[in-house]
Amino acid sequence: MEIINCLESSGFRKNTTHLIRHNVLRSARASAKTVYRTRNVFSSNSVRADFNIFSLIQNLRGQIGVAGKRLKIASRFAWLVPVVLLCIASPFFVSKFISFSESFAKNINLNPVSMDEFQALDNAMSEFAFDRTSYFDSEGNIFSEDGIKVEANSILLKQPVVFQNYTVKPGDTISGISSKFGLSNISTLIAVNNIGNVRSIYAGQKLSVPSVDGLVHLVLKNETLDSISKKYSVAVSDLLDINDLSSEKLQEGQKIFIPGARLDSNSLRKAMGELFVNPLKIKYRLTSRFGWRADPFTGVASHHTGIDMACPTGTPIYASMSGKIAYTGFSSVFGNYVIINHYDGYQTLYAHMSKIIAKKGEVVSQGAKIGLVGNTGYSTGPHLHFTVYKNSKLVDPLTV
């Protein structure tokens, strides 16, 4: 066996050593490459992961910035949101607030105490309204509350007429006063007091009341007691007795009382006067009628106490009937208003005036200027709110 050849072969030793070293290095390089590739893969993934997170953060920051700008812009107009909501809800709350506040308000004129102002107005109107306690027909004949015709006292026709003074009181009517003094026809008070329109009578006015029904006749030139007797179909003896005359001789301008005489139907109708005239003399627009309607502010159904007559601010307002100014003042609901007491149970209210011309306690004739159209109080625009009361109750102004 040739051991020496093997041991002594240096080439083999070198080749083997080189091969081992080469294999080891190659393995090491392979391992290193594997590690490098693995590390590169991991590093690559890590970089990509880091990149995605950063991009997300950057993206979010960008979106937040945009949102912030939008919010910043929106914040400038954020105050509009509550304003819009307030505008939408305010009519309802304003209405409720007015009702609540007015329930505790104390207006000098209307004197509301723990009640809504509308109710206070009703009370004020009722307090001063003239209640009718007796009635009369188209001929002036007076009837009691039971519908029984009042008869004249014939015994008094033979006695001299006696005149009494009477002061009209709230609650009085022409028929009521007549009945109180035993008269049977309203013509007597109208004729004796030369009343051109019974609705011009007011509380506090002085009336002359005769003891019997009849008229006062003014003697004309060349007129005799006999001619007067024939004109009124009254006996001369009755004329002598009722006027306490000792002679039939008369003088021009002398006043003679004619017992039992009465106004003719045309004169009586004229004395009763036209019930109402329009409080506005220009063309107007009827914006709201009497009765139930939707409130213009809240939309809630409510009872409208009169009619609304729309026309320009400053338009003159006139008294629809003769009467006495009961109230003038301001109310948060009716604004500047005027209340007029008329005869025979009527009252009228004129509201939302821009200016009040009439004065409390003043006696005004039909058609007298009492104020100017306005937009004061609980109002949606310039107009006249016109209300009519009859014996303490609301009446549709379009029906009187």
Coordinates of C-alpha atoms in Angstrom, one line a residue:
M1 CA 0.0 0.0 0.0
E2 CA 1.3 3.3 -0.8
I3 CA 0.7 5.4 2.2
I4 CA 3.7 7.7 1.6
N5 CA 2.2 8.8 -1.7
C6 CA -1.0 9.9 -0.1
L7 CA 0.6 11.7 2.8
E8 CA 3.2 13.3 0.8
S9 CA 0.9 14.6 -1.9
S10 CA 0.9 18.4 -1.3
G11 CA -1.3 19.1 -4.3
F12 CA -4.0 17.0 -3.0
R13 CA -3.8 18.8 0.4
K14 CA -4.0 22.2 -1.2
N15 CA -6.8 21.2 -3.5
T16 CA -8.7 19.8 -0.6
T17 CA -8.1 22.8 1.6
H18 CA -9.1 25.1 -1.3
L19 CA -12.2 23.1 -2.0
I20 CA -13.2 23.1 1.6
R21 CA -12.6 26.8 1.9
H22 CA -14.5 27.4 -1.4
N23 CA -17.4 25.4 -0.2
V24 CA -17.4 27.1 3.1
L25 CA -17.2 30.5 1.6
R26 CA -19.9 29.6 -1.0
S27 CA -22.1 28.3 1.8
A28 CA -21.4 31.4 3.8
R29 CA -22.0 33.6 0.8
A30 CA -25.3 31.7 0.1
S31 CA -26.3 32.1 3.7
A32 CA -25.3 35.7 3.6
K33 CA -27.2 36.2 0.5
T34 CA -30.2 34.5 2.0
V35 CA -29.9 36.6 5.1
Y36 CA -29.4 39.7 2.9
R37 CA -32.3 38.8 0.8
T38 CA -34.4 38.1 3.8
R39 CA -33.3 41.2 5.4
N40 CA -33.9 43.1 2.2
V41 CA -37.4 41.6 2.0
F42 CA -38.1 42.5 5.6
S43 CA -36.6 45.9 5.2
S44 CA -38.5 46.4 2.0
N45 CA -41.7 45.4 3.6
S46 CA -40.9 47.6 6.6
V47 CA -40.2 50.5 4.4
R48 CA -43.4 50.0 2.5
A49 CA -45.2 49.7 5.8
D50 CA -43.6 52.8 7.1
F51 CA -44.5 54.5 3.9
N52 CA -48.2 53.5 4.0
I53 CA -48.6 54.7 7.6
F54 CA -46.9 58.0 6.8
S55 CA -49.1 58.4 3.7
L56 CA -52.2 57.7 5.8
I57 CA -51.1 60.2 8.4
Q58 CA -50.4 62.7 5.7
N59 CA -53.7 62.0 4.0
L60 CA -55.6 62.4 7.3
R61 CA -53.7 65.6 8.1
G62 CA -54.7 66.9 4.7
Q63 CA -58.3 65.9 5.1
I64 CA -58.4 67.4 8.6
G65 CA -56.9 70.6 7.3
V66 CA -59.5 70.8 4.6
A67 CA -62.2 70.0 7.1
G68 CA -60.8 72.6 9.4
K69 CA -60.9 75.2 6.7
R70 CA -64.4 74.2 5.9
L71 CA -65.3 74.4 9.5
K72 CA -63.5 77.7 9.8
I73 CA -65.6 79.0 6.9
A74 CA -68.7 77.4 8.3
S75 CA -68.0 78.8 11.7
R76 CA -68.2 82.3 10.3
F77 CA -71.8 81.6 9.3
A78 CA -72.6 79.3 12.2
W79 CA -74.6 82.2 13.8
L80 CA -77.1 81.9 11.0
V81 CA -78.2 78.5 12.1
P82 CA -79.8 79.6 15.4
V83 CA -81.1 82.8 13.7
V84 CA -82.9 80.7 11.1
L85 CA -84.3 78.4 13.7
L86 CA -85.3 81.4 15.8
C87 CA -87.1 83.0 12.8
I88 CA -88.9 79.7 12.1
A89 CA -90.0 79.2 15.7
S90 CA -90.4 82.8 16.8
P91 CA -94.0 83.4 15.7
F92 CA -95.2 80.6 17.9
F93 CA -93.1 81.7 20.9
V94 CA -93.9 85.3 20.3
S95 CA -97.6 84.5 20.3
K96 CA -97.2 82.4 23.5
F97 CA -95.1 85.1 25.1
I98 CA -97.6 87.8 24.3
S99 CA -100.4 85.7 25.7
F100 CA -98.4 84.9 28.8
S101 CA -97.1 88.4 29.3
E102 CA -100.4 90.0 28.7
S103 CA -102.0 87.7 31.2
F104 CA -100.0 89.6 33.9
A105 CA -99.9 93.0 32.2
K106 CA -101.9 95.9 33.6
N107 CA -102.9 98.3 30.9
I108 CA -104.1 101.6 32.3
N109 CA -107.1 101.8 30.1
L110 CA -108.2 98.2 29.7
N111 CA -107.3 97.3 33.3
P112 CA -106.6 93.6 32.7
V113 CA -106.0 91.7 35.9
S114 CA -104.7 88.1 35.6
M115 CA -106.3 87.5 32.2
D116 CA -105.5 87.7 28.5
E117 CA -105.8 91.1 27.0
F118 CA -108.5 90.0 24.6
Q119 CA -110.6 89.0 27.6
A120 CA -109.8 92.3 29.2
L121 CA -111.1 94.1 26.2
D122 CA -114.3 92.1 26.3
N123 CA -114.7 93.1 29.9
A124 CA -114.1 96.7 29.1
M125 CA -116.6 96.7 26.2
S126 CA -119.1 94.8 28.3
E127 CA -118.8 97.2 31.2
F128 CA -119.6 100.2 29.1
A129 CA -122.1 98.6 26.7
F130 CA -125.7 99.8 26.8
D131 CA -127.8 96.8 27.7
R132 CA -131.2 96.9 26.0
T133 CA -134.0 96.2 28.6
S134 CA -137.0 97.0 26.4
Y135 CA -137.8 97.0 22.8
F136 CA -139.8 98.9 20.2
D137 CA -141.3 98.3 16.8
S138 CA -141.0 100.1 13.5
E139 CA -143.7 102.6 14.6
G140 CA -142.0 103.4 17.8
N141 CA -144.3 101.5 20.1
I142 CA -142.5 100.2 23.2
F143 CA -142.6 96.5 24.3
S144 CA -141.5 95.1 27.6
E145 CA -139.0 92.3 28.0
D146 CA -141.9 89.9 28.0
G147 CA -143.1 91.2 24.6
I148 CA -146.1 93.0 26.0
K149 CA -147.0 96.4 24.4
V150 CA -146.8 99.3 26.9
E151 CA -150.0 101.3 27.0
A152 CA -150.2 105.0 27.7
N153 CA -152.0 106.3 30.8
S154 CA -155.1 108.0 29.5
I155 CA -155.9 109.6 32.8
L156 CA -152.8 111.9 32.5
L157 CA -154.2 113.2 29.2
K158 CA -156.6 115.4 31.1
Q159 CA -153.9 116.9 33.3
P160 CA -151.3 119.6 32.4
V161 CA -148.1 118.1 31.1
V162 CA -145.1 118.1 33.4
F163 CA -141.5 118.0 32.1
Q164 CA -138.7 116.4 34.1
N165 CA -135.0 116.5 33.4
Y166 CA -133.2 113.2 33.1
T167 CA -129.5 112.5 32.8
V168 CA -128.7 109.5 30.5
K169 CA -126.8 106.8 32.3
P170 CA -124.7 103.9 31.0
G171 CA -127.1 101.0 30.3
D172 CA -130.0 103.4 29.3
T173 CA -131.8 103.1 26.0
I174 CA -134.3 105.4 24.4
S175 CA -137.0 102.8 25.0
G176 CA -135.8 102.1 28.5
I177 CA -136.0 105.7 29.5
S178 CA -139.4 106.0 28.0
S179 CA -140.7 103.0 29.9
K180 CA -139.2 104.3 33.1
F181 CA -141.4 107.4 32.8
G182 CA -144.5 105.6 31.7
L183 CA -144.3 106.6 28.1
S184 CA -145.4 104.1 25.4
N185 CA -143.7 105.4 22.2
I186 CA -140.1 106.5 21.6
S187 CA -141.3 109.3 19.4
T188 CA -142.0 111.4 22.5
L189 CA -138.4 111.7 23.7
I190 CA -137.1 112.1 20.1
A191 CA -139.5 114.9 19.2
V192 CA -139.5 116.8 22.6
N193 CA -135.7 116.8 22.7
N194 CA -135.3 117.4 18.9
I195 CA -133.0 114.4 18.5
G196 CA -131.9 114.1 14.9
N197 CA -130.3 110.7 15.5
V198 CA -130.9 108.6 18.6
R199 CA -127.5 107.1 18.3
S200 CA -125.9 110.5 19.1
I201 CA -127.3 110.2 22.6
Y202 CA -124.5 109.5 25.2
A203 CA -124.2 108.9 28.9
G204 CA -124.4 112.1 30.8
Q205 CA -126.6 113.9 28.3
K206 CA -129.6 115.8 29.7
L207 CA -133.1 114.9 28.3
S208 CA -136.4 116.6 28.9
V209 CA -139.1 114.0 29.6
P210 CA -142.9 114.8 29.5
S211 CA -145.4 113.1 31.8
V212 CA -147.4 111.9 28.8
D213 CA -146.8 110.8 25.2
G214 CA -146.9 113.5 22.6
L215 CA -145.1 116.0 20.5
V216 CA -144.2 119.6 20.8
H217 CA -145.7 121.8 18.1
L218 CA -144.3 125.3 17.3
V219 CA -147.1 127.7 16.4
L220 CA -146.8 129.2 13.0
K221 CA -148.1 132.6 11.8
N222 CA -152.0 132.7 11.6
E223 CA -152.2 129.2 13.0
T224 CA -155.1 128.5 15.4
L225 CA -155.8 125.9 18.1
D226 CA -158.6 124.6 15.9
S227 CA -156.3 124.1 12.9
I228 CA -153.8 122.4 15.1
S229 CA -156.5 120.2 16.5
K230 CA -157.5 119.0 13.0
K231 CA -153.9 118.5 11.9
Y232 CA -153.2 116.1 14.7
S233 CA -156.7 114.7 15.2
V234 CA -156.8 115.9 18.8
A235 CA -159.8 117.5 20.5
V236 CA -159.4 121.2 21.3
S237 CA -160.5 120.5 24.9
D238 CA -157.6 118.1 25.3
L239 CA -155.2 120.7 23.9
L240 CA -156.5 123.2 26.4
D241 CA -156.2 120.8 29.3
I242 CA -152.8 119.4 28.6
N243 CA -151.3 122.8 28.0
D244 CA -153.2 124.4 30.9
L245 CA -154.6 127.1 28.5
S246 CA -157.4 129.5 29.5
S247 CA -157.9 130.8 26.0
E248 CA -157.7 129.5 22.4
K249 CA -155.7 132.5 21.3
L250 CA -152.2 131.6 20.3
Q251 CA -149.0 133.5 19.5
E252 CA -146.5 132.8 16.7
G253 CA -143.6 130.8 18.1
Q254 CA -145.6 129.5 21.0
K255 CA -145.0 125.8 21.9
I256 CA -148.0 123.6 22.2
F257 CA -147.8 120.0 23.5
I258 CA -149.9 117.6 21.4
P259 CA -150.9 114.6 23.6
G260 CA -150.8 111.2 21.9
A261 CA -149.2 112.5 18.7
R262 CA -146.2 110.6 17.3
L263 CA -143.7 110.9 14.5
D264 CA -144.6 109.4 11.1
S265 CA -142.7 106.3 10.1
N266 CA -140.4 108.2 7.7
S267 CA -139.5 110.8 10.3
L268 CA -138.9 108.0 12.9
R269 CA -136.6 106.1 10.6
K270 CA -134.7 109.3 9.9
A271 CA -134.3 109.9 13.6
M272 CA -133.1 106.4 14.2
G273 CA -130.4 107.2 11.6
E274 CA -128.2 104.9 9.5
L275 CA -126.7 102.3 11.8
F276 CA -123.2 102.4 10.5
V277 CA -121.0 104.2 8.0
N278 CA -117.8 102.9 6.7
P279 CA -114.9 104.0 8.9
L280 CA -112.7 104.4 5.8
K281 CA -113.6 106.6 2.9
I282 CA -111.1 105.3 0.5
K283 CA -110.9 101.9 -1.3
Y284 CA -109.5 99.2 1.0
R285 CA -108.7 95.5 0.9
L286 CA -110.6 93.2 3.3
T287 CA -107.7 91.0 4.5
S288 CA -109.5 89.1 7.3
R289 CA -113.1 88.6 8.0
F290 CA -115.0 88.2 11.3
G291 CA -114.9 84.7 12.9
W292 CA -112.5 81.7 13.0
R293 CA -109.4 81.9 11.0
A294 CA -105.7 80.9 11.1
D295 CA -103.6 83.3 13.1
P296 CA -101.3 85.2 10.6
F297 CA -98.3 84.7 12.9
T298 CA -98.7 81.2 14.4
G299 CA -101.1 79.5 12.0
V300 CA -103.2 78.4 14.9
A301 CA -107.0 78.7 14.6
S302 CA -108.3 81.6 16.5
H303 CA -111.5 83.7 16.6
H304 CA -111.0 87.0 14.9
T305 CA -113.1 89.6 16.7
G306 CA -113.6 92.0 13.8
I307 CA -112.6 92.7 10.3
D308 CA -109.2 93.9 8.9
M309 CA -109.3 96.6 6.3
A310 CA -105.9 97.1 4.7
C311 CA -104.9 100.5 3.3
P312 CA -101.9 102.9 3.4
T313 CA -100.5 104.2 6.7
G314 CA -101.9 107.6 7.5
T315 CA -105.3 107.0 6.0
P316 CA -108.0 108.9 8.0
I317 CA -110.3 106.8 10.2
Y318 CA -113.8 108.0 10.9
A319 CA -116.4 107.2 13.6
S320 CA -118.9 104.8 12.1
M321 CA -121.6 106.2 14.4
S322 CA -122.1 109.1 16.7
G323 CA -121.1 108.5 20.3
K324 CA -118.7 109.2 23.1
I325 CA -115.0 108.2 23.2
A326 CA -114.8 105.7 26.0
Y327 CA -111.1 104.8 25.7
T328 CA -108.0 105.8 23.9
G329 CA -104.6 104.2 24.5
F330 CA -102.0 101.7 23.5
S331 CA -102.0 97.9 23.7
S332 CA -99.4 95.4 22.6
V333 CA -102.1 93.5 20.8
F334 CA -104.2 96.3 19.4
G335 CA -101.5 99.0 19.2
N336 CA -103.0 102.5 19.3
Y337 CA -106.8 102.0 19.7
V338 CA -110.0 103.9 20.2
I339 CA -113.3 102.6 21.7
I340 CA -116.5 104.5 21.1
N341 CA -119.7 104.1 23.1
H342 CA -122.8 104.5 20.9
Y343 CA -126.4 104.6 21.9
D344 CA -128.7 101.6 22.0
G345 CA -126.1 99.1 23.1
Y346 CA -123.5 99.5 20.4
Q347 CA -119.7 100.0 20.7
T348 CA -116.9 100.1 18.2
L349 CA -113.2 99.5 18.4
Y350 CA -110.6 100.9 16.0
A351 CA -107.2 99.4 16.3
H352 CA -103.6 99.5 15.1
M353 CA -103.7 103.3 14.5
S354 CA -100.5 105.2 13.7
K355 CA -102.0 108.2 15.4
I356 CA -104.9 108.8 17.7
I357 CA -106.8 112.1 17.1
A358 CA -109.9 111.6 19.3
K359 CA -109.7 112.3 23.0
K360 CA -111.3 110.3 25.8
G361 CA -114.6 111.7 26.9
E362 CA -115.1 113.6 23.7
V363 CA -118.5 113.4 22.0
V364 CA -118.1 112.7 18.3
S365 CA -120.6 112.8 15.4
Q366 CA -120.9 110.1 12.8
G367 CA -118.1 110.5 10.3
A368 CA -115.8 112.5 12.7
K369 CA -112.1 111.8 12.2
I370 CA -110.7 109.9 15.2
G371 CA -107.3 108.6 14.0
L372 CA -105.0 107.4 11.2
V373 CA -104.4 103.9 9.9
G374 CA -101.2 102.3 11.1
N375 CA -99.3 99.1 11.9
T376 CA -98.9 99.3 15.6
G377 CA -99.4 96.3 18.0
Y378 CA -99.9 92.7 16.9
S379 CA -100.1 93.5 13.2
T380 CA -98.8 92.1 9.9
G381 CA -99.1 95.4 8.0
P382 CA -100.9 98.8 7.9
H383 CA -104.6 98.2 8.3
L384 CA -107.6 99.1 10.4
H385 CA -109.0 96.4 12.8
F386 CA -112.7 97.2 13.2
T387 CA -114.8 95.5 15.9
V388 CA -118.5 96.0 16.8
Y389 CA -120.2 95.1 20.0
K390 CA -123.9 94.9 20.6
N391 CA -125.2 94.5 24.2
S392 CA -121.8 93.1 25.3
K393 CA -121.6 90.6 22.5
L394 CA -119.4 90.6 19.4
V395 CA -121.2 91.3 16.1
D396 CA -119.9 90.8 12.5
P397 CA -119.3 94.4 11.3
L398 CA -120.3 93.4 7.8
T399 CA -123.8 92.5 9.0
V400 CA -124.7 95.8 10.6

